[in-house]
Short mmCIF file of C-alpha atoms and ligand atoms in Angstrom, two decimals:
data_model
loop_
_atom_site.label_atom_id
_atom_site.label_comp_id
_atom_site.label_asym_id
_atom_site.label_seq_id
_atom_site.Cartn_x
_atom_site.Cartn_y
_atom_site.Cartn_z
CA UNK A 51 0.00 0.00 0.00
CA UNK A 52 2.87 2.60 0.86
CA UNK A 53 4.10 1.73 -2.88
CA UNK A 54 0.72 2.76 -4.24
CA UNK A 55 1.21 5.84 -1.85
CA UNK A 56 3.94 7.21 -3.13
CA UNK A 57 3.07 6.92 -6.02
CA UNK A 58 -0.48 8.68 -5.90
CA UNK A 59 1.98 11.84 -3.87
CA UNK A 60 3.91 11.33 -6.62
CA UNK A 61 0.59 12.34 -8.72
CA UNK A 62 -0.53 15.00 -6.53
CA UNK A 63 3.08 16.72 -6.78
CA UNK A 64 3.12 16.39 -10.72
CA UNK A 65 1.08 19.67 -11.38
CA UNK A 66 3.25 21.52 -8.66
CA UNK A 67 6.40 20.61 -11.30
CA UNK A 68 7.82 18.29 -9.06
CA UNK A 69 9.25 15.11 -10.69
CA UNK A 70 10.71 11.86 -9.19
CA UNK A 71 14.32 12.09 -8.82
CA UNK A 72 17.26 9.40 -9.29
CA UNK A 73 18.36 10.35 -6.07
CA UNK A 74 17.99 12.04 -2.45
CA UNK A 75 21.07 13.98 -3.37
CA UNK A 76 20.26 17.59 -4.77
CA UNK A 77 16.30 16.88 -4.48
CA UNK A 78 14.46 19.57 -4.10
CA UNK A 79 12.14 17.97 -1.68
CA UNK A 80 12.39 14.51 -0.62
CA UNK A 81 9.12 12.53 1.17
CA UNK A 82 9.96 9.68 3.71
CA UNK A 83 6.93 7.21 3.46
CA UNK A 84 6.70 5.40 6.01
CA UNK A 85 5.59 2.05 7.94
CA UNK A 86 4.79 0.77 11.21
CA UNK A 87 4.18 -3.00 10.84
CA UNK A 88 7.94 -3.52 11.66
CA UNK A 89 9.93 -3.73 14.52
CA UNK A 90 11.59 -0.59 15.39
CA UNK A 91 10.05 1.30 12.51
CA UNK A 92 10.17 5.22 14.82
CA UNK A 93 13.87 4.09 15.23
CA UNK A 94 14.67 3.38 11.87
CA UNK A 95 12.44 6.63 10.56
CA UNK A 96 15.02 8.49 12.78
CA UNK A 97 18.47 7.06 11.90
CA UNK A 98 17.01 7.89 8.23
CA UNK A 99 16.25 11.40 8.72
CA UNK A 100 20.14 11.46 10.43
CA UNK A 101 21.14 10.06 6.86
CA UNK A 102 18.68 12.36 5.01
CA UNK A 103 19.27 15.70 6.81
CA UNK A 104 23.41 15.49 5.36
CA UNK A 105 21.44 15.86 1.59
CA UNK A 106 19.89 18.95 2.77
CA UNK A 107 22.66 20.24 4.37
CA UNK A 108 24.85 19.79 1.39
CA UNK A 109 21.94 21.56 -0.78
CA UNK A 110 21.63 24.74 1.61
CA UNK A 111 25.43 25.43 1.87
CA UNK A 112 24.78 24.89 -2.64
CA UNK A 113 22.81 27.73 -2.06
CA UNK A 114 18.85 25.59 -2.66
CA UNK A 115 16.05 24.86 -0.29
CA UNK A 116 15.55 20.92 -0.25
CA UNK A 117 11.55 20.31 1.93
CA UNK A 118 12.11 16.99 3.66
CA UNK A 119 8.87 15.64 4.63
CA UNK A 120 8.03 12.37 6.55
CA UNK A 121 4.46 10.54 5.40
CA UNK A 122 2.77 7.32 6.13
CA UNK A 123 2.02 5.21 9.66
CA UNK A 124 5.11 6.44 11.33
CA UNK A 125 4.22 9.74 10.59
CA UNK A 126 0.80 9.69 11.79
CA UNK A 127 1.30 7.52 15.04
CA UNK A 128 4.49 9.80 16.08
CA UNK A 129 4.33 13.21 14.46
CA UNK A 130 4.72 15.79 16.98
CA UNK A 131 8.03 13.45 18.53
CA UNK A 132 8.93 13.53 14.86
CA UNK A 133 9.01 17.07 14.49
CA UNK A 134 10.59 17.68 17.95
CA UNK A 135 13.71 15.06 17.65
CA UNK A 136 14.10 16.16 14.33
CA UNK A 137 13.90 20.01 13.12
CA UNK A 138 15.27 19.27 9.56
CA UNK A 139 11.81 17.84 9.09
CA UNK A 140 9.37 20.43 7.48
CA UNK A 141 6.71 18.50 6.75
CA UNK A 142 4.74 15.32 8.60
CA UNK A 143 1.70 14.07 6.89
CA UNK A 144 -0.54 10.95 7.89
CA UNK A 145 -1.83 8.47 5.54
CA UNK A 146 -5.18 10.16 5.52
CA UNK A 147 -3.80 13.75 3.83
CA UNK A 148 -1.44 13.77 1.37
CA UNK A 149 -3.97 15.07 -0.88
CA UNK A 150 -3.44 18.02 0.76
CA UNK A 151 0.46 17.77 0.62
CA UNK A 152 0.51 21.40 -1.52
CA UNK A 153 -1.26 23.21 1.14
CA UNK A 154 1.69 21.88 3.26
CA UNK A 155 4.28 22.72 1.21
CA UNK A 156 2.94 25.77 0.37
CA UNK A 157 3.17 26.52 4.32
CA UNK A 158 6.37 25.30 4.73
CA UNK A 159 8.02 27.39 2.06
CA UNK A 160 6.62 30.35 3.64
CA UNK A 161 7.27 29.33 7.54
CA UNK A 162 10.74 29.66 9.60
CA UNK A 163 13.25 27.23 9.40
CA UNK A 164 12.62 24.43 12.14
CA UNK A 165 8.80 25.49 11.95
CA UNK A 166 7.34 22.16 10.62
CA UNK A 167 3.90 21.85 8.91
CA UNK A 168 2.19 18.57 10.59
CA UNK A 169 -1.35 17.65 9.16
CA UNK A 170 -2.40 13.86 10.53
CA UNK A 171 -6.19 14.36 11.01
CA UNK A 172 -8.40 11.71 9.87
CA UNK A 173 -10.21 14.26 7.17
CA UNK A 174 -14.32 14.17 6.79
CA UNK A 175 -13.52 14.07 3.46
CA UNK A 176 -12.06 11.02 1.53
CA UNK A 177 -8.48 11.66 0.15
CA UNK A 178 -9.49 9.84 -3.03
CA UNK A 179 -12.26 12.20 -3.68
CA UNK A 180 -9.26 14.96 -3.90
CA UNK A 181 -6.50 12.74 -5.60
CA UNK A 182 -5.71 14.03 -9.53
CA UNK A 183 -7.43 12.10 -11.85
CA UNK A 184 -3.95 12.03 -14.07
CA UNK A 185 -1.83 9.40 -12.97
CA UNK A 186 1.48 8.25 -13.86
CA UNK A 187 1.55 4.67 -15.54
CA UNK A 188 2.51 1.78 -13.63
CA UNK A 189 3.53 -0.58 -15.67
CA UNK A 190 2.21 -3.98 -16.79
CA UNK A 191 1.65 -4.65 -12.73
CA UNK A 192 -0.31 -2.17 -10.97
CA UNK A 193 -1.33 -1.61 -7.70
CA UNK A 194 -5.42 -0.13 -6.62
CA UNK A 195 -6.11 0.65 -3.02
CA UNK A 196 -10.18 -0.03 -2.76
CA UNK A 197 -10.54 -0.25 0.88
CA UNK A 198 -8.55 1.23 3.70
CA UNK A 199 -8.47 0.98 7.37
CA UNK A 200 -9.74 -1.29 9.61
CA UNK A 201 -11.86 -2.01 12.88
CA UNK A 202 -10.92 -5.16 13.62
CA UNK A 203 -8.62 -4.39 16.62
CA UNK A 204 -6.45 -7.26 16.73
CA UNK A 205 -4.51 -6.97 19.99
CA UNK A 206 -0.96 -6.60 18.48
CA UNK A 207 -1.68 -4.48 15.54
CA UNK A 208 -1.41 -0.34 15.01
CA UNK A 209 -3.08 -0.40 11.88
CA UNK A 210 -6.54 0.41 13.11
CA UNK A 211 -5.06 3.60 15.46
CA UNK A 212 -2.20 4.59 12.30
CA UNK A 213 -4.87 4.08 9.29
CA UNK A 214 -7.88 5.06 10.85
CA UNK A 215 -12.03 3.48 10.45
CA UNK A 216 -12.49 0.93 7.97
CA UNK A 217 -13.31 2.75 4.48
CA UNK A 218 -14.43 1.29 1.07
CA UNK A 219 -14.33 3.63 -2.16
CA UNK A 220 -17.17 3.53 -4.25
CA UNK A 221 -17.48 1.52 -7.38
CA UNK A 222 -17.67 4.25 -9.71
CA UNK A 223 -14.34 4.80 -8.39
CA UNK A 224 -12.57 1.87 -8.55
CA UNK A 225 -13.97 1.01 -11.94
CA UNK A 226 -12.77 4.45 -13.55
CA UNK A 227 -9.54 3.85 -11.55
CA UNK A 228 -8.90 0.29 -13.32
CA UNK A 229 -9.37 1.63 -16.71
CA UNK A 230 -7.46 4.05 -16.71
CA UNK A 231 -4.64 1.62 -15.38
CA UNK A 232 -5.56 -0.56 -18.43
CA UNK A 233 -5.75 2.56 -20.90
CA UNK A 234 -1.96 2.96 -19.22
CA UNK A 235 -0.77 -0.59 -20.16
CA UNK A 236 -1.47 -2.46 -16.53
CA UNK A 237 -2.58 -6.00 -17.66
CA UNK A 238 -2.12 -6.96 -13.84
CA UNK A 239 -4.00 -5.18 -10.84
CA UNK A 240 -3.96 -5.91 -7.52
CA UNK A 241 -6.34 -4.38 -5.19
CA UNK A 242 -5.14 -3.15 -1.95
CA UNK A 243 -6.48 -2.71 1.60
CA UNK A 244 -5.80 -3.12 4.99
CA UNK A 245 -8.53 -5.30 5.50
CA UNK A 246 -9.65 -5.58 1.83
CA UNK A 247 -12.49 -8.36 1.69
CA UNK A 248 -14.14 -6.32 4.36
CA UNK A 249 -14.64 -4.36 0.84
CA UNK A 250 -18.19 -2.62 0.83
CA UNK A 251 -18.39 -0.32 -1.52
CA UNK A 252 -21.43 1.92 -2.87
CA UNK A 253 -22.05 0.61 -6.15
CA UNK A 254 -23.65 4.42 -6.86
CA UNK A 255 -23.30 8.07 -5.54
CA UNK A 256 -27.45 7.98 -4.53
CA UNK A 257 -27.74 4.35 -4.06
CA UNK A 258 -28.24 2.25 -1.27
CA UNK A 259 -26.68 -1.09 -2.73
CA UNK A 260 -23.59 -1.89 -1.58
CA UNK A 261 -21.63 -4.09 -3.48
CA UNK A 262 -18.88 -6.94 -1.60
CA UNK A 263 -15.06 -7.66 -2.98
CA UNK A 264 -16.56 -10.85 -4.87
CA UNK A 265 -18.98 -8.63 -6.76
CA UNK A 266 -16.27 -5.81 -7.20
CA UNK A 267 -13.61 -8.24 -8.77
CA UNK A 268 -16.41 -9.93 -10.95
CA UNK A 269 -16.82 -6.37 -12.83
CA UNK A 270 -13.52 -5.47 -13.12
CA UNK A 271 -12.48 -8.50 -14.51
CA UNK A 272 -14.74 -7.27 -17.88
CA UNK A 273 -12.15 -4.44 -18.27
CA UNK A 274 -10.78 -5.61 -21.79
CA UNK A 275 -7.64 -5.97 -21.61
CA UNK A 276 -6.92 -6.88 -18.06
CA UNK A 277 -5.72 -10.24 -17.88
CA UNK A 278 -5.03 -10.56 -14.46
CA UNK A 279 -6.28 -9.72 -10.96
CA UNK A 280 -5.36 -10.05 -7.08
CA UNK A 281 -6.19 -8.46 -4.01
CA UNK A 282 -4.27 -8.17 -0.54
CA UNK A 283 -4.76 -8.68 2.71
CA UNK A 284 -7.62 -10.44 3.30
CA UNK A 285 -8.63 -11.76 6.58
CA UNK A 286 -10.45 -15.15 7.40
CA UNK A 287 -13.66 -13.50 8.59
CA UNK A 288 -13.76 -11.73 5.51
CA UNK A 289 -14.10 -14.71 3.28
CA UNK A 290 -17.31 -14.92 2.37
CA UNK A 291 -19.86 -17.21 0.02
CA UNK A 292 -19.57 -14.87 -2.65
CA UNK A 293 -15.96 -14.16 -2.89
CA UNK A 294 -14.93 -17.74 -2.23
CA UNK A 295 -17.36 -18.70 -5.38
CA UNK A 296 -15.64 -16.17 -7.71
CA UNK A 297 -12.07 -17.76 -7.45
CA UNK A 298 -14.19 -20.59 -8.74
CA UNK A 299 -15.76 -18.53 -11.28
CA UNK A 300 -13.29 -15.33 -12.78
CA UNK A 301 -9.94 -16.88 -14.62
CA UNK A 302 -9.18 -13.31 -14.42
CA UNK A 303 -8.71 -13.79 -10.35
CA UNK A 304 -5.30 -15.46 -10.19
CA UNK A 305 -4.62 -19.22 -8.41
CA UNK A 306 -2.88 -17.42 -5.52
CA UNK A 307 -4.24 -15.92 -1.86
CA UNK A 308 -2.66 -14.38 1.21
CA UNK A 309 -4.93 -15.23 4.01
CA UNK A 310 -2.80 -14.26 7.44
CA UNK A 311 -4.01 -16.77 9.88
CA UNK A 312 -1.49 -15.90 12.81
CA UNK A 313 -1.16 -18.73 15.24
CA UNK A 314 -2.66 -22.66 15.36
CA UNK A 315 -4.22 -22.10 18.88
CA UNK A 316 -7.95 -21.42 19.69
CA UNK A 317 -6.06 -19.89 22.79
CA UNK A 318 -3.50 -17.54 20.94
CA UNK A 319 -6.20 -16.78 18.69
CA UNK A 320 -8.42 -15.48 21.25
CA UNK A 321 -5.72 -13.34 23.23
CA UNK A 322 -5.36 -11.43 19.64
CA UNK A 323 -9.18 -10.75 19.39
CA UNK A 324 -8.54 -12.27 15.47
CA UNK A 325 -12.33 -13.47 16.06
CA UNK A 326 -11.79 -16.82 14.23
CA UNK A 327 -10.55 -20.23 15.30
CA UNK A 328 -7.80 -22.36 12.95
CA UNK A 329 -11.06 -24.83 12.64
CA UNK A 330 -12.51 -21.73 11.19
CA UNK A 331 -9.60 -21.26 9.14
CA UNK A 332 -9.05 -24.91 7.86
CA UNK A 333 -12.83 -24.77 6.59
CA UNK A 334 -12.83 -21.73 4.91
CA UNK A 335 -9.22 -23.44 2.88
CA UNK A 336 -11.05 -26.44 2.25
CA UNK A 337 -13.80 -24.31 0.30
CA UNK A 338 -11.96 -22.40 -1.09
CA UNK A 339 -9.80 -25.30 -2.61
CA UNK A 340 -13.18 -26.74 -3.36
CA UNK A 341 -14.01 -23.69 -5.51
CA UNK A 342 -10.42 -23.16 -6.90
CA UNK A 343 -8.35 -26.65 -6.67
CA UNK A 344 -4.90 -25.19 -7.76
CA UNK A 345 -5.36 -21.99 -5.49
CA UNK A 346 -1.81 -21.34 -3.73
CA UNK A 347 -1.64 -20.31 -0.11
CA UNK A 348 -0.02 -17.58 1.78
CA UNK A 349 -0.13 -16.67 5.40
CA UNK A 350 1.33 -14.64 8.55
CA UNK A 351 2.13 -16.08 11.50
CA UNK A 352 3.52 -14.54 14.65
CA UNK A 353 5.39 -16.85 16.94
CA UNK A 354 5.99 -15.82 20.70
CA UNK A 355 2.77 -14.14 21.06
CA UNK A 356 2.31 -13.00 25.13
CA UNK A 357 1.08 -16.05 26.92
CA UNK A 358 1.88 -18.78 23.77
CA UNK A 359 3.09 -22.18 25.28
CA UNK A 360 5.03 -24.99 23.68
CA UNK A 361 1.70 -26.58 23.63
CA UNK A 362 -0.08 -23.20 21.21
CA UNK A 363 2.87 -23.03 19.15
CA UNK A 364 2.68 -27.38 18.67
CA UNK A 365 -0.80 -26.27 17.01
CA UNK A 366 0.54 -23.38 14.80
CA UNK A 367 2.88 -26.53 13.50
CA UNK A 368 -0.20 -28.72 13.06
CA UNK A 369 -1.90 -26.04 11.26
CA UNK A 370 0.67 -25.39 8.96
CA UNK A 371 1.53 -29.34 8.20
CA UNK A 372 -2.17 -30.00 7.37
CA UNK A 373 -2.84 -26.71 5.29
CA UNK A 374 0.15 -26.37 2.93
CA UNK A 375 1.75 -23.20 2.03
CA UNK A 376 3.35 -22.06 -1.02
CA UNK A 377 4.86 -18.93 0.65
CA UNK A 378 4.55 -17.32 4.16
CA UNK A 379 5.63 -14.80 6.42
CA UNK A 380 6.45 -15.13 9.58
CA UNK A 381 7.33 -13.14 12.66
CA UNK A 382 8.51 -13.13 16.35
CA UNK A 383 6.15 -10.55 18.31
CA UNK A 384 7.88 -7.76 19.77
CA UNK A 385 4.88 -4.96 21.03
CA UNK A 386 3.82 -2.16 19.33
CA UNK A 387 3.36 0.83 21.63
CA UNK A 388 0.07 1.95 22.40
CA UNK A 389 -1.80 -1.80 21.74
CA UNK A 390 -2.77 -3.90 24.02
CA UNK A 391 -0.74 -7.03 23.59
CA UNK A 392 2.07 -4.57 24.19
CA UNK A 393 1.17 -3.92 27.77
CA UNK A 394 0.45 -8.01 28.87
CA UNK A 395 2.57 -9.09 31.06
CA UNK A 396 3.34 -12.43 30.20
CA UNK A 397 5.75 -11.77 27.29
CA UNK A 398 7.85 -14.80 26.11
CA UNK A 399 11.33 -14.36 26.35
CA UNK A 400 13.34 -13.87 23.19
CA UNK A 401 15.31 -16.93 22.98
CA UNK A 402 12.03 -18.98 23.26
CA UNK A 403 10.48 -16.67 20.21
CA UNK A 404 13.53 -17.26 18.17
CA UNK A 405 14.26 -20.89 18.89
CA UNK A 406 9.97 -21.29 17.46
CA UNK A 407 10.50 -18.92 14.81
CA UNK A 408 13.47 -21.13 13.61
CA UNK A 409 11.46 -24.10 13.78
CA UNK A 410 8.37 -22.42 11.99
CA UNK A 411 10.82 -21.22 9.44
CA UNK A 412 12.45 -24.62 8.58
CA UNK A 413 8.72 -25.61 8.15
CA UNK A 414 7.36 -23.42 6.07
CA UNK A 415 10.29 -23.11 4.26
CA UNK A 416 10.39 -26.38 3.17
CA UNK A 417 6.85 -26.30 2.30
CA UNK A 418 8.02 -23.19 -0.37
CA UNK A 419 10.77 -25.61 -1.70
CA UNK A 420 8.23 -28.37 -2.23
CA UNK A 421 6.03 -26.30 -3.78
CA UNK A 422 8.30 -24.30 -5.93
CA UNK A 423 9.99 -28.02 -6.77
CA UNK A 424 6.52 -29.27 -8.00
CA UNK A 425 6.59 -26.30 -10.87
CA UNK A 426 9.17 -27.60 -12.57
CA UNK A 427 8.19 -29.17 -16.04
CA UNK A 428 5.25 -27.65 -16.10
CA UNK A 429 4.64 -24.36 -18.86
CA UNK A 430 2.95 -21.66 -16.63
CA UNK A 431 1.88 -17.88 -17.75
CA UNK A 432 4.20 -15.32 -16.53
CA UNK A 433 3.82 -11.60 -16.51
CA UNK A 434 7.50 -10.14 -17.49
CA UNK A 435 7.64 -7.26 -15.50
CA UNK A 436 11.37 -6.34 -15.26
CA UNK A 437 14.55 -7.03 -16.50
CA UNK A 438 16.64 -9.47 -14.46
CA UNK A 439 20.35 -9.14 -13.17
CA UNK A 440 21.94 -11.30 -16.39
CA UNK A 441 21.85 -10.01 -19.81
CA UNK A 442 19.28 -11.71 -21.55
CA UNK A 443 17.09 -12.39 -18.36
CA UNK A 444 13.90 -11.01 -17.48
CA UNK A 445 11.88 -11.62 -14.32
CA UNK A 446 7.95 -12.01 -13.64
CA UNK A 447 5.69 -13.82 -11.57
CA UNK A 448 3.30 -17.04 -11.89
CA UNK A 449 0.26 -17.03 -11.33
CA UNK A 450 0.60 -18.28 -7.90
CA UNK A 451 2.96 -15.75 -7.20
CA UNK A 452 6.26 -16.97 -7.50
CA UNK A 453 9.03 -14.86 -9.09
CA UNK A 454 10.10 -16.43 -12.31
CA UNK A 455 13.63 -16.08 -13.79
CA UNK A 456 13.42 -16.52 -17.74
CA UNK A 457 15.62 -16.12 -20.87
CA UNK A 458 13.80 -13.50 -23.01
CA UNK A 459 14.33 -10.57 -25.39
CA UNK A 460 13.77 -7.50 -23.86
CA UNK A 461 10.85 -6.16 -26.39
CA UNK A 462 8.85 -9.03 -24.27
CA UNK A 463 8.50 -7.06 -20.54
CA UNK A 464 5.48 -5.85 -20.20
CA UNK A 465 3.93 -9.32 -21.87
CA UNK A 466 2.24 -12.12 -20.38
CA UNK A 467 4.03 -15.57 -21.75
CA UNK A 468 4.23 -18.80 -21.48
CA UNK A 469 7.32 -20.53 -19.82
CA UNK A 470 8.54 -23.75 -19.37
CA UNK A 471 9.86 -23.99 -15.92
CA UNK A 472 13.12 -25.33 -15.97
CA UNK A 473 14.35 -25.28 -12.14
CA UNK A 474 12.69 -24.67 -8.66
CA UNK A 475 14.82 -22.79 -6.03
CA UNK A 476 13.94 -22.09 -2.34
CA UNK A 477 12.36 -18.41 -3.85
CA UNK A 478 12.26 -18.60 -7.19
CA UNK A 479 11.41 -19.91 -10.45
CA UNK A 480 13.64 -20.57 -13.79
CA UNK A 481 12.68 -21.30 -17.06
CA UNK A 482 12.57 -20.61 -20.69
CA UNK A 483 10.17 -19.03 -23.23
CA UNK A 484 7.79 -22.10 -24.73
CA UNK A 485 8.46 -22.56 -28.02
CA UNK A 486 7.01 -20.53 -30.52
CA UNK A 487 3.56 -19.46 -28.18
CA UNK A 488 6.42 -16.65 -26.57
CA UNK A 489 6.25 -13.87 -29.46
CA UNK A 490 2.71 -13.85 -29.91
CA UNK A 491 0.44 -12.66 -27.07
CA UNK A 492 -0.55 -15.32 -25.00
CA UNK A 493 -3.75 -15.98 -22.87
CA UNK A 494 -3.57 -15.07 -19.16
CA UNK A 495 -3.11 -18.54 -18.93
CA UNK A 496 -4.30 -19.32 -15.96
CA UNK A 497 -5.24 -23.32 -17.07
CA UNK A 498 -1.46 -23.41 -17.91
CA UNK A 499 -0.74 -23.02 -13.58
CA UNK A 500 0.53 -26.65 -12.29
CA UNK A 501 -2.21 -29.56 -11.66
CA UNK A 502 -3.85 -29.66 -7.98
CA UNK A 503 -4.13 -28.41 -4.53
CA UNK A 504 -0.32 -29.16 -3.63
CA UNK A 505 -1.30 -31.43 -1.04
CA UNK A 506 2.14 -33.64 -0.74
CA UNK A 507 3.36 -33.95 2.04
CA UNK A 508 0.82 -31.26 3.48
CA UNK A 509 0.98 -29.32 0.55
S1 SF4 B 627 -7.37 -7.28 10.77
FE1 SF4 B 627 -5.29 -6.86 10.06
S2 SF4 B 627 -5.14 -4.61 9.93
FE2 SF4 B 627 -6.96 -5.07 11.17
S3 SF4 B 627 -6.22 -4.98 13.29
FE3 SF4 B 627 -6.08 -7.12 12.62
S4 SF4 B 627 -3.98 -7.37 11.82
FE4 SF4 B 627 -4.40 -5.15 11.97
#
């Protein structure tokens, strides 16, 4: 989401003359978007702006004026300590306001050195509403926020104080947003939210309807020319009837979901207020592997959670041995400031987190391998989307996700192709162009993805 961010600042900056720069060094102004779902993140926002403030240094004693401003989830959650530990700083802006970004600057330009401009109110009005309809292109994978927010108040999480109410945009919206993508050469969109199958968007500006992520994706997958769709991050309670049956039903929807389950324990589960059980979570797998048979899985887990026993953590194992995952991410907790999992006092001690997390790792690890190793021989569709480090290389992803390494000619990025996968790495993909099929443009291809659920050895 920060990507998509920047890049809609980047939009909202365009008619001020501002351009993106190669580097931070002569910038005029330089914005520091930032996140909060990692450890340390204030911390790391600082030692940056240490880094940062030598480029604007360097530009006064030139003679210039370089703005440094700080955006995102860091900025929101700590902005007035921001602006205190760190007068080079002229601007701080929340996630909710950088529409307004040249009211800011237009303050800070006028205002006294070490006078910083901080705007992190949660606006009446939707930032979207406000955003330029010109956008810059990008590229043949493209990212559309639909939803942000979220009220789910899981006990370890910031995202509901950092982001704000849960908030869907309206159809209209979204729709004219995809097209224009399209129009810009985006054959791949993935739609973004916090919480983004809690989508509920008004399907017009007078009507009552309200129309659900399912519905949503079913529409925009009639955008000619898009050939493929994804969305991220869903959560389990999200996952309803409708949505489940359209990865049955839209080709257009790739093979591929990340569905964050956290922990194996009923226990854990409940001291995180995720308001789901892993029974809960195994069902709503097994339908949607029903509707979809070679979806690929993703998931979050967070090992070490306050009050997690050997016992809990035995049952995140179980979980992930019987469900299968082609990728995952995982986590030790360490406490956010401000949530409530931050101030229970039966925190795990960090050699018990780690020596889980390794274990966890090793797991789900080999789980990628396997599933990565069960690609190879097969001729998948892949979206070329950059070059790769070798001459003669570019990279893309499956359907299911996986980055693909293939020998192709350059005039190819930006094409969806088929390729014979050659090798399976712990990561990655490798594989060649498939005969003939490669220089013509190819279907999205999604009945090329490899047979089954991946149910080996758990997969
Ligand atoms: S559902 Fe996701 S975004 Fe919302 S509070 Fe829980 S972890 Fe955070």
């Amino acid at each position: 989401m920060n990507v998509y961010d920047s890049a809609r600042m980047a939009d909202v900056l365009a008619p001020l003359g501002y351009e993106p720069a190669g580097s931070p060094e002569g910038a005029d102004m330089i914005v520091l978007n930032t996140c909060h779902i990692r450890e340390k993140a204030a911390e790391k926002v600082f030692s940056e702006l240490g880094r940062l403030k030598q480029f604007k240094i360097a530009k006064e004693a030139d003679g210039g004026r370089m703005l440094i401003a700080v955006a995102g989830c860091v900025a929101q959650a700590e902005g007035r300590e921001i602006l205190r530990r760190a007068p080079q700083v002229d601007v701080v802006l929340g996630p909710q306001t950088y529409h307004r970004l040249p009211e800011m600057i237009a303050k800070a330009m006028r205002a006294a050195p070490g006078a910083g401009v901080l705007d992190t109110d949660f606006p009446p009005e939707s930032k979207f509403d406000h955003l330029p309809e010109e956008a810059a292109s990008q590229g043949p994978a493209a990212f559309l926020s639909v939803q942000e927010g979220c009220d789910k108040f899981c006990t370890f999480c910031v995202v509901p104080y950092t982001r704000g109410a849960e908030f869907s945009r309206p159809v209209g919206q979204v729709v004219a947003e995809a097209e224009r993508l399209v129009a810009d050469g985006a054959l791949e969109i993935t739609l973004l939210g916090q919480n983004v199958n809690a989508y509920h968007g008004q399907a017009s500006v007078e009507g009552a309807e309200i129309w659900g992520l399912g519905r949503l994706i079913r529409r925009l997958a009639g955008i000619d020319g898009l050939k493929r769709l994804r969305y991220t991050t869903s959560h389990p309670r999200d996952m309803d009837d409708d949505l489940i049956e359209t990865h049955g039903a839209v080709k257009e929807l790739m093979p591929y979901l990340h569905l964050p389950v956290q922990s194996g324990s009923d226990r854990v589960l409940e001291a995180m207020n995720r308001r789901h059980t892993a029974d809960d979570y195994r069902r709503i797998v097994e339908r949607l592997r029903r509707a979809r048979p070679d979806l690929a899985l993703s998931s979050d887990f967070i090992v070490g959670f306050p009050g997690e026993t050997d016992r809990d953590f035995a049952e995140t194992l179980r979980l992930v041995t019987e469900t299968g995952f082609a990728q995952a991410y995982s986590f030790k907790y360490s406490p956010r400031p401000g949530t409530p999992a931050a101030m229970a006092e039966c925190q795990v001690p960090e050699a018990v987190k780690a020596g889980r997390l390794a274990m966890l790792q090793t797991l789900l690890n080999e789980q990628q391998a396997a599933f990565n190793q069960m690609s190879v021989g097969k001729t998948m569709s892949v979206l070329l989307e950059r070059p790769g480090r070798r001459s003669g290389q570019l990279v893309g992803r499956s359907p299911h996700m996986q980055a693909v390494h293939v020998s192709a000619p350059e005039h190819l990025l930006g094409r969806v192709v088929d390729v014979e996968i050659e090798a399976g790495h712990p990561n990655s993909l490798a594989g060649c162009l498939a005969g003939d099929r490669a220089a013509g443009a190819i279907d999205p291809g999604v009945g090329a993805a490899p047979d089954g659920p991946f149910r080996q050895a758990g997969l």
